[in-house]
Amino acid sequence: MSEIKIETLTPVHIGSGRMLIKNNDFYVTKDSENKGIVAVTDPNKVLSLIGIEHIDNWVRAIERGNPINEIINTYAPKGTKVEDYARIIDYFGGERVTETLKEFIHDGLGRPYIPGSSIKGAIRTAVMATEANLMQPEMLKIYNNRNKIDDKVMSKYLFGENEKKDVFRFLIIRDAIFTDVYHTVAFNMVNINERTSQSFWDTSKPQLIEAIGEEEATFDLKLDLDRYEKSRSEVHSMPKCMMSLEALFSAINTHTANLLKSEIEYWEKRKNDDDSDKVEDYISNCRKILNETTNCEQNDKSCILRLGHGCGWRFITGAWSERSDEFYYVKEKARPNNNKYQDYDFPKSRRVSEDCDLLGFVRLTMKD
C-alpha cells in the first residue's frame, strides 16, 4: 500500500444521504464568540437532557417548527450549552437560511471522511476521459444494445465487460478519514447561470451544504500490478496511464488541467455579457486551481483531482462524450426540456459558493 496525502484545496462535500430540516434537525445561532454556527441536533443527547417525560412537548415543538433550543431552554438543566445536545458546524451562509441542509458523511466516531469509493470514482472518470480522448469521435461508445444512451458501454469497452474483468479491481483505495478535524463548514451553494434577460449571478435557488474546508488527511492506495500480471489472460488490458502510480497521477492532473482550461476559455468569451463581475471571479478561481495543476507537473508524485457534490456535469462525466457526433442526443437526456435551451450551450450553469468558490478540488500526493 502507498500512503497518499489528500489536501482539500476548495471545500468538498460528500453527502451522507440525509437532507436535514431547519428547526427540526438543525438551526443557525451564535457561539460564545458571536460567530455563526449551525447546530445539528443529536436526538439521544436531547432526550437525555429533557427526560422522557417531556418527549410529547418535544414532538409538538417539532410539529410547530420551533427550533430545538426552545425545548432545551424550557426543560433541560440550567447552563446547558449548545455543544451538549448538538454537533457544531461553522456557518458562513449569510442571513438567508434555507429550509434544508445537505449533511456531510461522518463515520461512527463523528469524523468527516471522503470514502475511497468517491476517490476511486473520480479517478475512474479521469482515466476514462483520458482513454476516450485518444479515440476517433466515431469510435466513442454512446449507445447500449437496446439503443439507449448509456455511459456504462464505454466503461466496459475501456476497462472490462464485468466486475471480474474490470481492471479497476486492481486499484484499491481506502477511506480518507480526517482524524484531527471534527468541525466542518456550512454555506450556500448558488449558480452562475447563463441567461439573456438577467445577470448570470443567480441566487434564486440557494442550497445550504456542509463541507470540509481546507484540511488534510491520508489514505492508503494500492495499484496491484503484480496481481494484474498474474491475471492478464482473464481480465481486460490495463490502460497505459495505469501502469504506474506516477503515470496515473500524471493522467489525472492533465485531465483536470484540460477541463479547467476549457472552462476558462468558455467563460472568457461570455464575461462581457454579464454585469455582476461574478464570471470574472469564477475565471480567477479557475486560474488559481489551474496553477496548482502546473505546480504538480513539476512533481510526478502529486496531482489535482475533483470530486464530490457541485463538480458540474463536465467534471462528473469527464466530458469525453462532447467529442461524439451524437452528443446532441446526450444533451437531450441530460437536460430536461432541452428544446427550451437550444440557444445555449450545455451545460449552461455552474454551482459555486456565495463567495464564488469552486467545490471539490483536492491535491493527492504520494508520501515518501
mmCIF file with all atom_site columns, N, CA, C and O in Angstrom, residues 44-72:
data_model
loop_
_atom_site.group_PDB
_atom_site.id
_atom_site.type_symbol
_atom_site.label_atom_id
_atom_site.label_alt_id
_atom_site.label_comp_id
_atom_site.label_asym_id
_atom_site.label_entity_id
_atom_site.label_seq_id
_atom_site.pdbx_PDB_ins_code
_atom_site.Cartn_x
_atom_site.Cartn_y
_atom_site.Cartn_z
_atom_site.occupancy
_atom_site.B_iso_or_equiv
_atom_site.pdbx_formal_charge
_atom_site.auth_seq_id
_atom_site.auth_comp_id
_atom_site.auth_asym_id
_atom_site.auth_atom_id
_atom_site.pdbx_PDB_model_num
ATOM 1   N N  . ASN A 1 44 ? -30.473 11.682 20.780 1.00 0.00 ? 44 ASN A N  1
ATOM 2   C CA . ASN A 1 44 ? -30.188 10.944 22.016 1.00 0.00 ? 44 ASN A CA 1
ATOM 3   C C  . ASN A 1 44 ? -29.748 11.879 23.128 1.00 0.00 ? 44 ASN A C  1
ATOM 4   O O  . ASN A 1 44 ? -30.155 11.724 24.290 1.00 0.00 ? 44 ASN A O  1
ATOM 5   N N  . LYS A 1 45 ? -28.929 12.874 22.772 1.00 0.00 ? 45 LYS A N  1
ATOM 6   C CA . LYS A 1 45 ? -28.469 13.833 23.782 1.00 0.00 ? 45 LYS A CA 1
ATOM 7   C C  . LYS A 1 45 ? -29.616 14.720 24.249 1.00 0.00 ? 45 LYS A C  1
ATOM 8   O O  . LYS A 1 45 ? -29.722 15.049 25.444 1.00 0.00 ? 45 LYS A O  1
ATOM 9   N N  . VAL A 1 46 ? -30.479 15.127 23.314 1.00 0.00 ? 46 VAL A N  1
ATOM 10  C CA . VAL A 1 46 ? -31.635 15.940 23.691 1.00 0.00 ? 46 VAL A CA 1
ATOM 11  C C  . VAL A 1 46 ? -32.510 15.193 24.683 1.00 0.00 ? 46 VAL A C  1
ATOM 12  O O  . VAL A 1 46 ? -32.924 15.738 25.727 1.00 0.00 ? 46 VAL A O  1
ATOM 13  N N  . LEU A 1 47 ? -32.801 13.929 24.379 1.00 0.00 ? 47 LEU A N  1
ATOM 14  C CA . LEU A 1 47 ? -33.682 13.143 25.242 1.00 0.00 ? 47 LEU A CA 1
ATOM 15  C C  . LEU A 1 47 ? -33.081 12.946 26.628 1.00 0.00 ? 47 LEU A C  1
ATOM 16  O O  . LEU A 1 47 ? -33.795 13.001 27.637 1.00 0.00 ? 47 LEU A O  1
ATOM 17  N N  . SER A 1 48 ? -31.757 12.753 26.672 1.00 0.00 ? 48 SER A N  1
ATOM 18  C CA . SER A 1 48 ? -31.124 12.571 27.983 1.00 0.00 ? 48 SER A CA 1
ATOM 19  C C  . SER A 1 48 ? -31.162 13.847 28.806 1.00 0.00 ? 48 SER A C  1
ATOM 20  O O  . SER A 1 48 ? -31.172 13.797 30.043 1.00 0.00 ? 48 SER A O  1
ATOM 21  N N  . LEU A 1 49 ? -31.227 15.004 28.138 1.00 0.00 ? 49 LEU A N  1
ATOM 22  C CA . LEU A 1 49 ? -31.267 16.282 28.855 1.00 0.00 ? 49 LEU A CA 1
ATOM 23  C C  . LEU A 1 49 ? -32.670 16.654 29.317 1.00 0.00 ? 49 LEU A C  1
ATOM 24  O O  . LEU A 1 49 ? -32.854 17.149 30.438 1.00 0.00 ? 49 LEU A O  1
ATOM 25  N N  . ILE A 1 50 ? -33.678 16.444 28.464 1.00 0.00 ? 50 ILE A N  1
ATOM 26  C CA . ILE A 1 50 ? -35.030 16.890 28.822 1.00 0.00 ? 50 ILE A CA 1
ATOM 27  C C  . ILE A 1 50 ? -35.826 15.811 29.537 1.00 0.00 ? 50 ILE A C  1
ATOM 28  O O  . ILE A 1 50 ? -36.841 16.115 30.188 1.00 0.00 ? 50 ILE A O  1
ATOM 29  N N  . GLY A 1 51 ? -35.407 14.559 29.405 1.00 0.00 ? 51 GLY A N  1
ATOM 30  C CA . GLY A 1 51 ? -36.132 13.474 30.069 1.00 0.00 ? 51 GLY A CA 1
ATOM 31  C C  . GLY A 1 51 ? -37.292 12.968 29.228 1.00 0.00 ? 51 GLY A C  1
ATOM 32  O O  . GLY A 1 51 ? -37.933 13.728 28.489 1.00 0.00 ? 51 GLY A O  1
ATOM 33  N N  . ILE A 1 52 ? -37.574 11.686 29.348 1.00 0.00 ? 52 ILE A N  1
ATOM 34  C CA . ILE A 1 52 ? -38.625 11.064 28.534 1.00 0.00 ? 52 ILE A CA 1
ATOM 35  C C  . ILE A 1 52 ? -40.006 11.648 28.841 1.00 0.00 ? 52 ILE A C  1
ATOM 36  O O  . ILE A 1 52 ? -40.911 11.606 28.015 1.00 0.00 ? 52 ILE A O  1
ATOM 37  N N  . GLU A 1 53 ? -40.152 12.220 30.042 1.00 0.00 ? 53 GLU A N  1
ATOM 38  C CA . GLU A 1 53 ? -41.450 12.785 30.419 1.00 0.00 ? 53 GLU A CA 1
ATOM 39  C C  . GLU A 1 53 ? -41.820 14.011 29.574 1.00 0.00 ? 53 GLU A C  1
ATOM 40  O O  . GLU A 1 53 ? -42.986 14.419 29.535 1.00 0.00 ? 53 GLU A O  1
ATOM 41  N N  . HIS A 1 54 ? -40.840 14.592 28.895 1.00 0.00 ? 54 HIS A N  1
ATOM 42  C CA . HIS A 1 54 ? -41.111 15.773 28.072 1.00 0.00 ? 54 HIS A CA 1
ATOM 43  C C  . HIS A 1 54 ? -41.053 15.480 26.569 1.00 0.00 ? 54 HIS A C  1
ATOM 44  O O  . HIS A 1 54 ? -41.033 16.418 25.760 1.00 0.00 ? 54 HIS A O  1
ATOM 45  N N  . ILE A 1 55 ? -41.061 14.214 26.222 1.00 0.00 ? 55 ILE A N  1
ATOM 46  C CA . ILE A 1 55 ? -40.944 13.867 24.809 1.00 0.00 ? 55 ILE A CA 1
ATOM 47  C C  . ILE A 1 55 ? -42.150 14.353 24.005 1.00 0.00 ? 55 ILE A C  1
ATOM 48  O O  . ILE A 1 55 ? -42.028 14.749 22.844 1.00 0.00 ? 55 ILE A O  1
ATOM 49  N N  . ASP A 1 56 ? -43.351 14.343 24.608 1.00 0.00 ? 56 ASP A N  1
ATOM 50  C CA . ASP A 1 56 ? -44.540 14.827 23.901 1.00 0.00 ? 56 ASP A CA 1
ATOM 51  C C  . ASP A 1 56 ? -44.428 16.317 23.585 1.00 0.00 ? 56 ASP A C  1
ATOM 52  O O  . ASP A 1 56 ? -44.848 16.778 22.506 1.00 0.00 ? 56 ASP A O  1
ATOM 53  N N  . ASN A 1 57 ? -43.873 17.078 24.534 1.00 0.00 ? 57 ASN A N  1
ATOM 54  C CA . ASN A 1 57 ? -43.677 18.511 24.288 1.00 0.00 ? 57 ASN A CA 1
ATOM 55  C C  . ASN A 1 57 ? -42.679 18.740 23.145 1.00 0.00 ? 57 ASN A C  1
ATOM 56  O O  . ASN A 1 57 ? -42.841 19.654 22.333 1.00 0.00 ? 57 ASN A O  1
ATOM 57  N N  . TRP A 1 58 ? -41.677 17.892 23.089 1.00 0.00 ? 58 TRP A N  1
ATOM 58  C CA . TRP A 1 58 ? -40.681 17.980 22.022 1.00 0.00 ? 58 TRP A CA 1
ATOM 59  C C  . TRP A 1 58 ? -41.321 17.686 20.663 1.00 0.00 ? 58 TRP A C  1
ATOM 60  O O  . TRP A 1 58 ? -41.115 18.409 19.695 1.00 0.00 ? 58 TRP A O  1
ATOM 61  N N  . VAL A 1 59 ? -42.133 16.661 20.605 1.00 0.00 ? 59 VAL A N  1
ATOM 62  C CA . VAL A 1 59 ? -42.813 16.301 19.360 1.00 0.00 ? 59 VAL A CA 1
ATOM 63  C C  . VAL A 1 59 ? -43.708 17.443 18.889 1.00 0.00 ? 59 VAL A C  1
ATOM 64  O O  . VAL A 1 59 ? -43.739 17.783 17.698 1.00 0.00 ? 59 VAL A O  1
ATOM 65  N N  . ARG A 1 60 ? -44.443 18.042 19.818 1.00 0.00 ? 60 ARG A N  1
ATOM 66  C CA . ARG A 1 60 ? -45.319 19.165 19.443 1.00 0.00 ? 60 ARG A CA 1
ATOM 67  C C  . ARG A 1 60 ? -44.508 20.348 18.936 1.00 0.00 ? 60 ARG A C  1
ATOM 68  O O  . ARG A 1 60 ? -44.935 21.053 18.009 1.00 0.00 ? 60 ARG A O  1
ATOM 69  N N  . ALA A 1 61 ? -43.334 20.582 19.544 1.00 0.00 ? 61 ALA A N  1
ATOM 70  C CA . ALA A 1 61 ? -42.470 21.674 19.090 1.00 0.00 ? 61 ALA A CA 1
ATOM 71  C C  . ALA A 1 61 ? -41.982 21.422 17.661 1.00 0.00 ? 61 ALA A C  1
ATOM 72  O O  . ALA A 1 61 ? -41.913 22.334 16.827 1.00 0.00 ? 61 ALA A O  1
ATOM 73  N N  . ILE A 1 62 ? -41.662 20.163 17.377 1.00 0.00 ? 62 ILE A N  1
ATOM 74  C CA . ILE A 1 62 ? -41.235 19.803 16.022 1.00 0.00 ? 62 ILE A CA 1
ATOM 75  C C  . ILE A 1 62 ? -42.367 20.049 15.033 1.00 0.00 ? 62 ILE A C  1
ATOM 76  O O  . ILE A 1 62 ? -42.167 20.601 13.948 1.00 0.00 ? 62 ILE A O  1
ATOM 77  N N  . GLU A 1 63 ? -43.579 19.645 15.395 1.00 0.00 ? 63 GLU A N  1
ATOM 78  C CA . GLU A 1 63 ? -44.728 19.832 14.517 1.00 0.00 ? 63 GLU A CA 1
ATOM 79  C C  . GLU A 1 63 ? -45.001 21.299 14.248 1.00 0.00 ? 63 GLU A C  1
ATOM 80  O O  . GLU A 1 63 ? -45.463 21.678 13.170 1.00 0.00 ? 63 GLU A O  1
ATOM 81  N N  . ARG A 1 64 ? -44.705 22.158 15.231 1.00 0.00 ? 64 ARG A N  1
ATOM 82  C CA . ARG A 1 64 ? -44.912 23.600 15.057 1.00 0.00 ? 64 ARG A CA 1
ATOM 83  C C  . ARG A 1 64 ? -43.743 24.263 14.340 1.00 0.00 ? 64 ARG A C  1
ATOM 84  O O  . ARG A 1 64 ? -43.827 25.445 13.988 1.00 0.00 ? 64 ARG A O  1
ATOM 85  N N  . GLY A 1 65 ? -42.656 23.521 14.172 1.00 0.00 ? 65 GLY A N  1
ATOM 86  C CA . GLY A 1 65 ? -41.483 24.087 13.512 1.00 0.00 ? 65 GLY A CA 1
ATOM 87  C C  . GLY A 1 65 ? -40.641 24.952 14.421 1.00 0.00 ? 65 GLY A C  1
ATOM 88  O O  . GLY A 1 65 ? -39.851 25.781 13.938 1.00 0.00 ? 65 GLY A O  1
ATOM 89  N N  . ASN A 1 66 ? -40.760 24.768 15.742 1.00 0.00 ? 66 ASN A N  1
ATOM 90  C CA . ASN A 1 66 ? -39.974 25.552 16.689 1.00 0.00 ? 66 ASN A CA 1
ATOM 91  C C  . ASN A 1 66 ? -38.542 25.008 16.767 1.00 0.00 ? 66 ASN A C  1
ATOM 92  O O  . ASN A 1 66 ? -38.349 23.789 16.769 1.00 0.00 ? 66 ASN A O  1
ATOM 93  N N  . PRO A 1 67 ? -37.538 25.865 16.849 1.00 0.00 ? 67 PRO A N  1
ATOM 94  C CA . PRO A 1 67 ? -36.156 25.391 16.966 1.00 0.00 ? 67 PRO A CA 1
ATOM 95  C C  . PRO A 1 67 ? -35.941 24.631 18.272 1.00 0.00 ? 67 PRO A C  1
ATOM 96  O O  . PRO A 1 67 ? -36.581 24.914 19.290 1.00 0.00 ? 67 PRO A O  1
ATOM 97  N N  . ILE A 1 68 ? -35.021 23.689 18.237 1.00 0.00 ? 68 ILE A N  1
ATOM 98  C CA . ILE A 1 68 ? -34.805 22.796 19.379 1.00 0.00 ? 68 ILE A CA 1
ATOM 99  C C  . ILE A 1 68 ? -34.322 23.544 20.617 1.00 0.00 ? 68 ILE A C  1
ATOM 100 O O  . ILE A 1 68 ? -34.564 23.107 21.751 1.00 0.00 ? 68 ILE A O  1
ATOM 101 N N  . ASN A 1 69 ? -33.663 24.688 20.430 1.00 0.00 ? 69 ASN A N  1
ATOM 102 C CA . ASN A 1 69 ? -33.155 25.399 21.610 1.00 0.00 ? 69 ASN A CA 1
ATOM 103 C C  . ASN A 1 69 ? -34.280 25.891 22.518 1.00 0.00 ? 69 ASN A C  1
ATOM 104 O O  . ASN A 1 69 ? -34.069 26.101 23.723 1.00 0.00 ? 69 ASN A O  1
ATOM 105 N N  . GLU A 1 70 ? -35.495 26.073 21.968 1.00 0.00 ? 70 GLU A N  1
ATOM 106 C CA . GLU A 1 70 ? -36.626 26.459 22.822 1.00 0.00 ? 70 GLU A CA 1
ATOM 107 C C  . GLU A 1 70 ? -36.972 25.347 23.799 1.00 0.00 ? 70 GLU A C  1
ATOM 108 O O  . GLU A 1 70 ? -37.269 25.593 24.978 1.00 0.00 ? 70 GLU A O  1
ATOM 109 N N  . ILE A 1 71 ? -36.954 24.109 23.344 1.00 0.00 ? 71 ILE A N  1
ATOM 110 C CA . ILE A 1 71 ? -37.211 22.967 24.222 1.00 0.00 ? 71 ILE A CA 1
ATOM 111 C C  . ILE A 1 71 ? -36.087 22.817 25.239 1.00 0.00 ? 71 ILE A C  1
ATOM 112 O O  . ILE A 1 71 ? -36.330 22.563 26.429 1.00 0.00 ? 71 ILE A O  1
ATOM 113 N N  . ILE A 1 72 ? -34.852 23.006 24.784 1.00 0.00 ? 72 ILE A N  1
ATOM 114 C CA . ILE A 1 72 ? -33.708 22.902 25.690 1.00 0.00 ? 72 ILE A CA 1
ATOM 115 C C  . ILE A 1 72 ? -33.797 23.953 26.788 1.00 0.00 ? 72 ILE A C  1
ATOM 116 O O  . ILE A 1 72 ? -33.608 23.669 27.976 1.00 0.00 ? 72 ILE A O  1
#
